[in-house]
Tab-separated table of C-alpha atoms in Angstrom:
chain	number	residue	atom	x	y	z
E	1	ARG	CA	22.199	-27.699	-27.277
E	2	GLN	CA	25.083	-26.378	-29.395
E	3	LEU	CA	25.367	-23.301	-27.168
E	4	ILE	CA	25.379	-25.433	-24.027
E	5	ARG	CA	28.018	-27.737	-25.481
E	6	HIS	CA	30.129	-24.756	-26.523
E	7	GLN	CA	29.836	-23.339	-23.009
E	8	GLN	CA	30.880	-26.652	-21.456
E	9	LEU	CA	33.955	-26.949	-23.684
E	10	SER	CA	34.952	-23.372	-22.894
E	11	GLU	CA	34.563	-23.970	-19.168
E	12	GLN	CA	36.850	-26.988	-19.398
E	13	ARG	CA	39.537	-24.854	-21.062
E	14	PHE	CA	39.154	-22.142	-18.443
E	15	GLN	CA	39.330	-24.581	-15.521
E	16	ALA	CA	42.719	-25.824	-16.715
E	17	THR	CA	44.244	-22.405	-15.924
E	18	ILE	CA	42.299	-21.568	-12.760
E	19	ASP	CA	45.329	-22.014	-10.479
E	20	GLN	CA	47.696	-20.185	-12.819
E	21	PRO	CA	48.393	-16.431	-12.875
E	22	ALA	CA	46.817	-14.090	-15.409
E	23	GLU	CA	50.109	-13.496	-17.187
E	24	THR	CA	50.591	-12.691	-20.865
E	25	ARG	CA	52.829	-14.766	-23.116
E	26	ASP	CA	55.559	-12.129	-22.755
E	27	GLY	CA	55.391	-11.995	-18.955
E	28	PHE	CA	53.043	-9.071	-18.093
E	29	ARG	CA	51.108	-9.880	-14.912
E	30	VAL	CA	47.515	-8.809	-14.292
E	31	ARG	CA	45.830	-9.288	-10.927
E	32	LEU	CA	42.237	-10.501	-11.250
E	33	MET	CA	39.888	-9.533	-8.434
E	34	ALA	CA	36.265	-10.283	-7.599
E	35	ASN	CA	33.357	-7.877	-7.325
E	36	ILE	CA	31.201	-8.846	-4.353
E	37	GLY	CA	27.792	-7.581	-3.340
E	38	LEU	CA	26.648	-10.066	-0.688
E	39	LEU	CA	28.497	-12.522	1.538
E	40	ALA	CA	27.048	-15.369	-0.533
E	41	ASP	CA	29.461	-14.266	-3.286
E	42	ILE	CA	32.578	-14.930	-1.181
E	43	CYS	CA	32.971	-18.619	-2.018
E	44	ALA	CA	32.335	-18.115	-5.730
E	45	GLY	CA	35.251	-15.711	-5.980
E	46	LEU	CA	37.651	-17.975	-4.120
E	47	GLU	CA	36.596	-21.037	-6.112
E	48	ARG	CA	37.242	-19.210	-9.390
E	49	GLY	CA	40.696	-18.001	-8.438
E	50	ALA	CA	40.070	-14.425	-7.309
E	51	GLU	CA	43.266	-12.806	-6.044
E	52	GLY	CA	41.338	-10.533	-3.742
E	53	VAL	CA	38.223	-8.374	-3.628
E	54	GLY	CA	38.536	-5.377	-5.918
E	55	LEU	CA	35.100	-4.040	-5.046
E	56	TYR	CA	32.832	-4.894	-2.134
E	57	ARG	CA	29.577	-3.021	-2.677
E	58	SER	CA	28.699	-2.215	0.916
E	59	GLU	CA	25.350	-0.703	-0.094
E	60	PHE	CA	23.908	-4.133	-0.914
E	61	PRO	CA	23.459	-5.165	2.741
E	62	PHE	CA	21.966	-1.707	3.412
E	63	MET	CA	19.464	-2.304	0.614
E	64	THR	CA	18.396	-5.699	1.985
E	65	HIS	CA	17.727	-4.441	5.534
E	66	ILE	CA	14.508	-2.804	6.692
E	67	ASN	CA	16.493	0.008	8.331
E	68	PHE	CA	20.089	1.178	8.620
E	69	PRO	CA	22.212	-1.780	9.794
E	70	SER	CA	23.905	-1.252	13.138
E	71	GLU	CA	27.659	-0.976	13.599
E	72	GLU	CA	27.682	-4.507	14.989
E	73	GLN	CA	25.794	-5.932	12.006
E	74	GLN	CA	28.144	-4.213	9.582
E	75	TYR	CA	31.205	-5.302	11.576
E	76	HIS	CA	30.289	-9.004	11.282
E	77	ASP	CA	29.806	-8.728	7.504
E	78	TYR	CA	33.092	-6.903	6.928
E	79	ARG	CA	34.982	-9.177	9.318
E	80	GLN	CA	33.812	-12.318	7.526
E	81	LEU	CA	34.869	-10.856	4.176
E	82	ILE	CA	38.319	-9.735	5.371
E	83	GLU	CA	39.001	-13.030	7.141
E	84	SER	CA	37.855	-15.158	4.199
E	85	TYR	CA	40.185	-13.471	1.734
E	86	TYR	CA	43.191	-12.898	3.983
E	87	PRO	CA	46.013	-12.359	3.034
E	88	ARG	CA	44.515	-11.265	-0.285
E	89	PRO	CA	43.553	-7.566	-0.411
E	90	VAL	CA	39.943	-6.579	0.231
E	91	THR	CA	38.584	-3.251	-1.031
E	92	ILE	CA	35.418	-2.083	0.697
E	93	ARG	CA	33.574	0.733	-1.039
E	94	THR	CA	31.747	2.990	1.370
E	95	LEU	CA	27.999	3.414	1.067
E	96	ASP	CA	27.042	4.222	-2.525
E	97	ILE	CA	23.313	4.851	-2.647
E	98	GLY	CA	21.329	7.248	-4.769
E	99	GLY	CA	20.778	7.231	-8.509
E	100	ASP	CA	19.632	3.724	-9.413
E	101	LYS	CA	20.279	2.370	-5.880
E	102	PRO	CA	17.665	3.794	-3.481
E	103	LEU	CA	17.200	2.754	0.132
E	104	PRO	CA	13.555	1.762	0.724
E	105	TYR	CA	13.631	3.065	4.320
E	106	PHE	CA	15.297	6.399	3.413
E	107	PRO	CA	13.341	7.602	0.361
E	108	PHE	CA	14.039	10.870	-1.419
E	109	GLN	CA	13.256	12.091	-4.907
E	110	GLU	CA	15.364	14.121	-7.307
E	111	GLU	CA	14.715	15.433	-10.794
E	112	ASN	CA	18.118	14.168	-11.969
E	113	PRO	CA	19.316	11.463	-9.559
E	114	GLY	CA	22.358	10.577	-11.665
E	115	LEU	CA	23.768	14.015	-10.879
E	116	GLY	CA	22.378	14.255	-7.401
E	117	TRP	CA	22.728	13.174	-3.784
E	118	ARG	CA	24.706	9.958	-4.103
E	119	GLY	CA	27.953	8.256	-3.121
E	120	ILE	CA	30.342	10.247	-0.970
E	121	ARG	CA	28.045	13.284	-1.172
E	122	PHE	CA	25.320	11.425	0.696
E	123	SER	CA	27.756	10.000	3.261
E	124	LEU	CA	29.340	13.348	4.154
E	125	ASP	CA	25.902	14.939	4.512
E	126	ASN	CA	24.857	12.110	6.869
E	127	ARG	CA	27.927	11.847	9.081
E	128	PRO	CA	26.479	9.706	11.882
E	129	ILE	CA	25.672	7.014	9.297
E	130	PHE	CA	29.107	7.437	7.689
E	131	VAL	CA	31.083	7.335	10.947
E	132	THR	CA	29.189	4.215	12.023
E	133	GLN	CA	30.227	2.510	8.803
E	134	LEU	CA	33.859	3.654	9.090
E	135	ARG	CA	34.026	2.386	12.687
E	136	ALA	CA	32.636	-0.993	11.623
E	137	ILE	CA	35.127	-1.273	8.753
E	138	LEU	CA	38.107	-0.341	10.952
E	139	ARG	CA	37.033	-2.741	13.716
E	140	ALA	CA	36.731	-5.539	11.168
E	141	SER	CA	40.344	-5.009	10.069
E	142	VAL	CA	41.888	-5.478	13.544
E	143	GLY	CA	44.627	-8.113	13.304
E	144	TYR	CA	44.689	-8.008	9.498
E	145	ASP	CA	46.551	-5.792	7.042
E	146	ASN	CA	44.606	-6.434	3.826
E	147	LEU	CA	41.969	-3.680	4.090
E	148	HIS	CA	41.501	-0.992	1.447
E	149	ILE	CA	38.739	1.638	1.655
E	150	LEU	CA	37.265	3.077	-1.541
E	151	LEU	CA	35.259	6.315	-1.802
E	152	PRO	CA	32.554	6.491	-4.514
E	153	MET	CA	31.580	9.429	-6.729
E	154	VAL	CA	34.475	11.683	-5.714
E	155	SER	CA	34.539	14.983	-7.616
E	156	ARG	CA	36.234	17.291	-5.097
E	157	VAL	CA	39.455	17.200	-3.075
E	158	ASP	CA	37.682	18.201	0.144
E	159	GLU	CA	35.501	15.074	-0.086
E	160	VAL	CA	38.696	13.078	0.440
E	161	THR	CA	40.209	15.315	3.128
E	162	GLU	CA	36.946	15.388	5.088
E	163	THR	CA	36.748	11.596	4.938
E	164	LEU	CA	40.333	11.355	6.198
E	165	LYS	CA	39.395	13.478	9.211
E	166	LEU	CA	36.475	11.163	9.973
E	167	LEU	CA	38.747	8.110	9.606
E	168	VAL	CA	41.195	9.630	12.087
E	169	THR	CA	38.362	10.389	14.521
E	170	ALA	CA	36.889	6.877	14.198
E	171	GLY	CA	40.342	5.338	14.683
E	172	GLU	CA	40.994	7.392	17.810
E	173	GLN	CA	37.620	6.384	19.259
E	174	LEU	CA	38.407	2.707	18.725
E	175	ARG	CA	41.916	3.029	20.175
E	176	GLN	CA	40.404	4.529	23.296
E	177	GLN	CA	38.331	1.353	23.516
E	178	GLY	CA	41.550	-0.674	23.526
E	179	LEU	CA	41.610	-1.734	19.863
E	180	SER	CA	44.763	-1.620	17.753
E	181	ILE	CA	43.840	0.253	14.597
E	182	ASP	CA	46.219	0.664	11.667
E	183	PRO	CA	45.405	3.251	8.966
E	184	PRO	CA	44.006	1.450	5.897
E	185	LYS	CA	44.938	2.193	2.305
E	186	LEU	CA	42.532	4.757	0.854
E	187	GLY	CA	41.396	5.121	-2.737
E	188	ILE	CA	38.840	6.954	-4.838
E	189	MET	CA	36.590	5.773	-7.609
E	190	VAL	CA	37.070	7.534	-10.915
E	191	GLU	CA	33.487	7.745	-12.100
E	192	VAL	CA	33.034	11.485	-12.488
E	193	PRO	CA	35.209	12.898	-15.310
E	194	ALA	CA	36.330	15.686	-12.965
E	195	ALA	CA	38.222	13.072	-10.938
E	196	ILE	CA	40.653	12.556	-13.841
E	197	THR	CA	41.729	16.190	-13.969
E	198	LEU	CA	41.758	16.430	-10.149
E	199	LEU	CA	44.019	13.414	-9.768
E	200	LYS	CA	47.231	15.379	-9.231
E	201	PHE	CA	45.575	17.387	-6.451
E	202	VAL	CA	44.051	14.412	-4.667
E	203	ALA	CA	47.086	12.114	-5.094
E	204	PRO	CA	48.831	13.197	-1.842
E	205	TYR	CA	45.869	11.885	0.166
E	206	ILE	CA	45.269	8.491	-1.487
E	207	ASP	CA	47.031	5.230	-2.301
E	208	PHE	CA	45.111	3.993	-5.357
E	209	VAL	CA	42.292	4.682	-7.793
E	210	SER	CA	39.560	2.396	-9.052
E	211	VAL	CA	37.857	3.149	-12.358
E	212	GLY	CA	34.097	2.734	-12.238
E	213	SER	CA	33.794	2.020	-15.949
E	214	ASN	CA	29.999	2.014	-16.095
E	215	ASP	CA	29.472	5.434	-14.552
E	216	LEU	CA	32.563	6.984	-16.120
E	217	SER	CA	31.307	6.034	-19.595
E	218	GLN	CA	27.831	7.275	-18.716
E	219	TYR	CA	29.042	10.683	-17.577
E	220	LEU	CA	31.578	11.138	-20.370
E	221	LEU	CA	28.935	10.383	-23.002
E	222	ALA	CA	26.024	12.104	-21.196
E	223	LEU	CA	24.020	8.908	-21.714
E	224	ASP	CA	21.819	7.168	-19.182
E	225	ARG	CA	22.607	3.499	-19.751
E	226	ASN	CA	19.252	2.546	-18.185
E	227	ASN	CA	17.270	4.728	-20.595
E	228	ALA	CA	15.959	2.516	-23.395
E	229	ARG	CA	15.772	5.455	-25.815
E	230	VAL	CA	19.532	6.089	-25.739
E	231	ALA	CA	20.994	2.858	-24.338
E	232	SER	CA	22.038	1.677	-27.812
E	233	ARG	CA	24.440	4.639	-27.986
E	234	PHE	CA	26.149	3.643	-24.733
E	235	ASP	CA	29.442	1.865	-25.410
E	236	HIS	CA	32.566	1.399	-23.285
E	237	LEU	CA	34.652	1.422	-26.469
E	238	HIS	CA	33.590	4.915	-27.516
E	239	PRO	CA	36.749	6.821	-28.598
E	240	SER	CA	36.200	9.489	-25.927
E	241	VAL	CA	36.120	6.856	-23.185
E	242	LEU	CA	39.282	5.168	-24.469
E	243	HIS	CA	41.248	8.414	-24.739
E	244	SER	CA	40.116	9.462	-21.256
E	245	LEU	CA	41.365	6.163	-19.839
E	246	VAL	CA	44.722	6.574	-21.591
E	247	THR	CA	45.018	10.036	-20.023
E	248	LEU	CA	44.132	8.628	-16.605
E	249	MET	CA	46.685	5.820	-16.862
E	250	SER	CA	49.430	8.255	-17.885
E	251	GLU	CA	48.608	10.598	-15.010
E	252	ALA	CA	48.434	7.755	-12.475
E	253	ARG	CA	51.846	6.439	-13.544
E	254	GLN	CA	53.431	9.840	-13.045
E	255	LEU	CA	51.813	10.089	-9.600
E	256	LYS	CA	52.769	6.473	-8.745
E	257	LEU	CA	49.161	5.513	-8.039
E	258	LYS	CA	47.949	1.960	-8.528
E	259	VAL	CA	44.935	1.666	-10.862
E	260	CYS	CA	42.206	-0.976	-10.836
E	261	LEU	CA	39.239	-1.117	-13.191
E	262	CYS	CA	35.941	-2.632	-12.112
E	263	GLY	CA	32.588	-2.923	-13.800
E	264	GLU	CA	31.246	-4.559	-16.941
E	265	ARG	CA	34.209	-3.460	-19.003
E	266	ALA	CA	36.636	-5.596	-16.981
E	267	SER	CA	34.913	-8.769	-18.206
E	268	GLU	CA	34.381	-7.798	-21.857
E	269	PRO	CA	37.118	-9.494	-23.960
E	270	LEU	CA	37.388	-6.713	-26.562
E	271	ALA	CA	37.792	-4.105	-23.829
E	272	VAL	CA	40.315	-6.240	-21.937
E	273	VAL	CA	42.555	-6.340	-25.019
E	274	LEU	CA	42.750	-2.521	-24.925
E	275	LEU	CA	43.092	-2.323	-21.144
E	276	LEU	CA	46.004	-4.713	-21.430
E	277	GLY	CA	47.546	-2.422	-24.044
E	278	MET	CA	47.204	0.488	-21.607
E	279	GLY	CA	49.214	-1.453	-19.059
E	280	LEU	CA	46.402	-1.891	-16.538
E	281	GLU	CA	47.623	-4.299	-13.875
E	282	GLU	CA	44.404	-4.992	-11.975
E	283	LEU	CA	40.867	-5.865	-13.084
E	284	SER	CA	37.882	-6.573	-10.866
E	285	MET	CA	34.769	-8.336	-12.152
E	286	SER	CA	32.008	-10.769	-11.287
E	287	SER	CA	33.409	-14.089	-10.109
E	288	TYR	CA	31.730	-15.911	-12.994
E	289	ASN	CA	33.937	-14.150	-15.570
E	290	LEU	CA	37.294	-14.605	-13.825
E	291	PRO	CA	38.312	-17.882	-15.564
E	292	LYS	CA	37.443	-16.563	-19.027
E	293	ILE	CA	39.440	-13.343	-18.635
E	294	ARG	CA	42.386	-15.216	-17.105
E	295	TYR	CA	42.401	-17.560	-20.099
E	296	LEU	CA	42.227	-14.621	-22.528
E	297	ILE	CA	45.153	-12.788	-20.920
E	298	ARG	CA	47.301	-15.928	-20.857
E	299	ASN	CA	46.798	-16.302	-24.609
E	300	LEU	CA	47.807	-12.736	-25.537
E	301	ALA	CA	51.072	-10.790	-25.568
E	302	LEU	CA	51.426	-7.328	-24.072
E	303	SER	CA	53.424	-6.131	-27.082
E	304	ASP	CA	50.575	-7.123	-29.423
E	305	ALA	CA	47.967	-5.461	-27.209
E	306	GLN	CA	49.965	-2.222	-27.213
E	307	HIS	CA	50.051	-2.292	-31.007
E	308	TRP	CA	46.312	-2.987	-31.242
E	309	LEU	CA	45.594	-0.141	-28.815
E	310	LYS	CA	47.440	2.330	-31.058
E	311	THR	CA	45.298	1.245	-33.989
E	312	ALA	CA	42.075	1.477	-31.974
E	313	LEU	CA	42.917	4.998	-30.772
E	314	GLN	CA	43.070	6.162	-34.384
E	315	GLN	CA	39.428	5.196	-34.998
E	316	ASP	CA	36.624	7.761	-34.724
E	317	ASP	CA	33.743	5.366	-34.035
E	318	GLU	CA	33.221	2.576	-31.517
E	319	ARG	CA	31.737	0.323	-34.210
E	320	LYS	CA	34.989	0.477	-36.157
E	321	ILE	CA	36.883	-0.321	-32.970
E	322	ARG	CA	34.681	-3.339	-32.249
E	323	GLN	CA	35.019	-4.587	-35.804
E	324	PHE	CA	38.806	-4.232	-35.680
E	325	LEU	CA	39.138	-6.003	-32.312
E	326	THR	CA	36.760	-8.785	-33.342
E	327	GLY	CA	39.049	-9.429	-36.305
E	328	VAL	CA	42.058	-9.447	-33.979
E	329	LEU	CA	40.535	-12.137	-31.744
E	330	LYS	CA	39.580	-14.178	-34.798
E	331	GLN	CA	43.193	-14.057	-35.972
E	332	GLN	CA	44.264	-15.194	-32.510
E	333	GLN	CA	41.611	-17.964	-32.616
E	334	LEU	CA	40.037	-16.519	-29.476
E	335	ASP	CA	36.774	-15.197	-30.945
E	336	TYR	CA	34.824	-18.004	-29.242
E	337	LEU	CA	35.289	-16.000	-26.026
E	338	LEU	CA	32.997	-13.279	-27.367
E	339	SER	CA	29.405	-12.979	-26.266
E	340	PRO	CA	26.752	-12.168	-28.914
E	341	GLY	CA	26.742	-8.480	-27.943
E	342	ASP	CA	30.508	-7.981	-27.862
E	343	SER	CA	31.234	-7.538	-31.560
E	344	ALA	CA	29.829	-5.011	-34.016
E	345	GLU	CA	28.632	-7.691	-36.408
C-alpha cells in the first residue's frame, strides 16, 4: 500500500509538468521522444507528452504476422504513425531481426546470434524484403516532412552507401508511379563499437545518430545481458561505456551530427544525470517513463550535471558511480525517483 501511495503521489507531481518542456533550471533543453513497437503505443506517447517518435521498432509488426507483411500492410502502419505524430518527427528503424528477435516464419540458427545475421546485415542480404519496406516507408511519408529512417547494427560504411542506393531506386520507382517523394533524413544506430570510430567516415552520408544503449553496452563489455550467469555484471554505468559515450558525443559535435539515445538507459535517472552532463539533447524511451524523466530534468541544472559527470568519469567501478550519483539525487531531494535496482545500495 505504501508503494502504491508513493507511486500515486509521484504521478501527480509528474502530471503537473506534462505540458512543459524538459528544460533544466539553467535553460538547457532536452527533447523527449517515445519508443514505439506497435500502433497501440501511439496514444500513450502523445498522452504523456512525447515530442516525437525517437524509435519505431518496425520488426514488431513483422514478428506478429504469420508471414512477411506486404508493402500495403506496412504502408498503412507507417502512414498512421507519421500522421498521428505530425508535425513531430518520426524515426522508423528498418527491420532489425536476428539475435533475440527471430521471425517464426523465417527461422535460422547461428552459434553466436549476437554477432551474426541481424539488423542491416540481414536486410542487405535480403534486398527484395528490404526494398519493399523502404517503398512502404517512403509512400507513407508523402505529404509530410517529419520522416527519419534509422539503420540498425551498422558497422561498415558500405552498409550505409548501399542503403542510400536502394532508397534512391525506391524513390525513383514511386515517382514513376506519380508520387512526390522527398528524401528523408537518414541516421545510423550506434550499437556496434566500430560505429564510433567509423563516425567521421560515415558522417557525409547521414544526418543523425541514435545510440542503442542496450546493445552498445553489451558489445563494449562482451556481456550477454540475457545470460543469467553474467547478467549481474552488465551495467550501463560501467566506466568503459561512459567514456565511449563521451568520445561519441565529442566526435558528433565536431561532425555536426545530432545525437539521440534510446533504450533502457534513457529512462534510468542516474544515467540521465550523466547524459545531461554530456550535453545530450534528445532521449527516447518508453512512454510510461516520459513524465518522470521530464520532471527530473526540470529539477536539475546543466552546470551541476557537467560537474557530476567529471566526478563520475574519475571512478574505476560502476558501483562507485552509482553510489556517488545516488548521493547526488538525495542531496537534490530527488532520490524518490529511483527504482529499487537503480542504486548500488
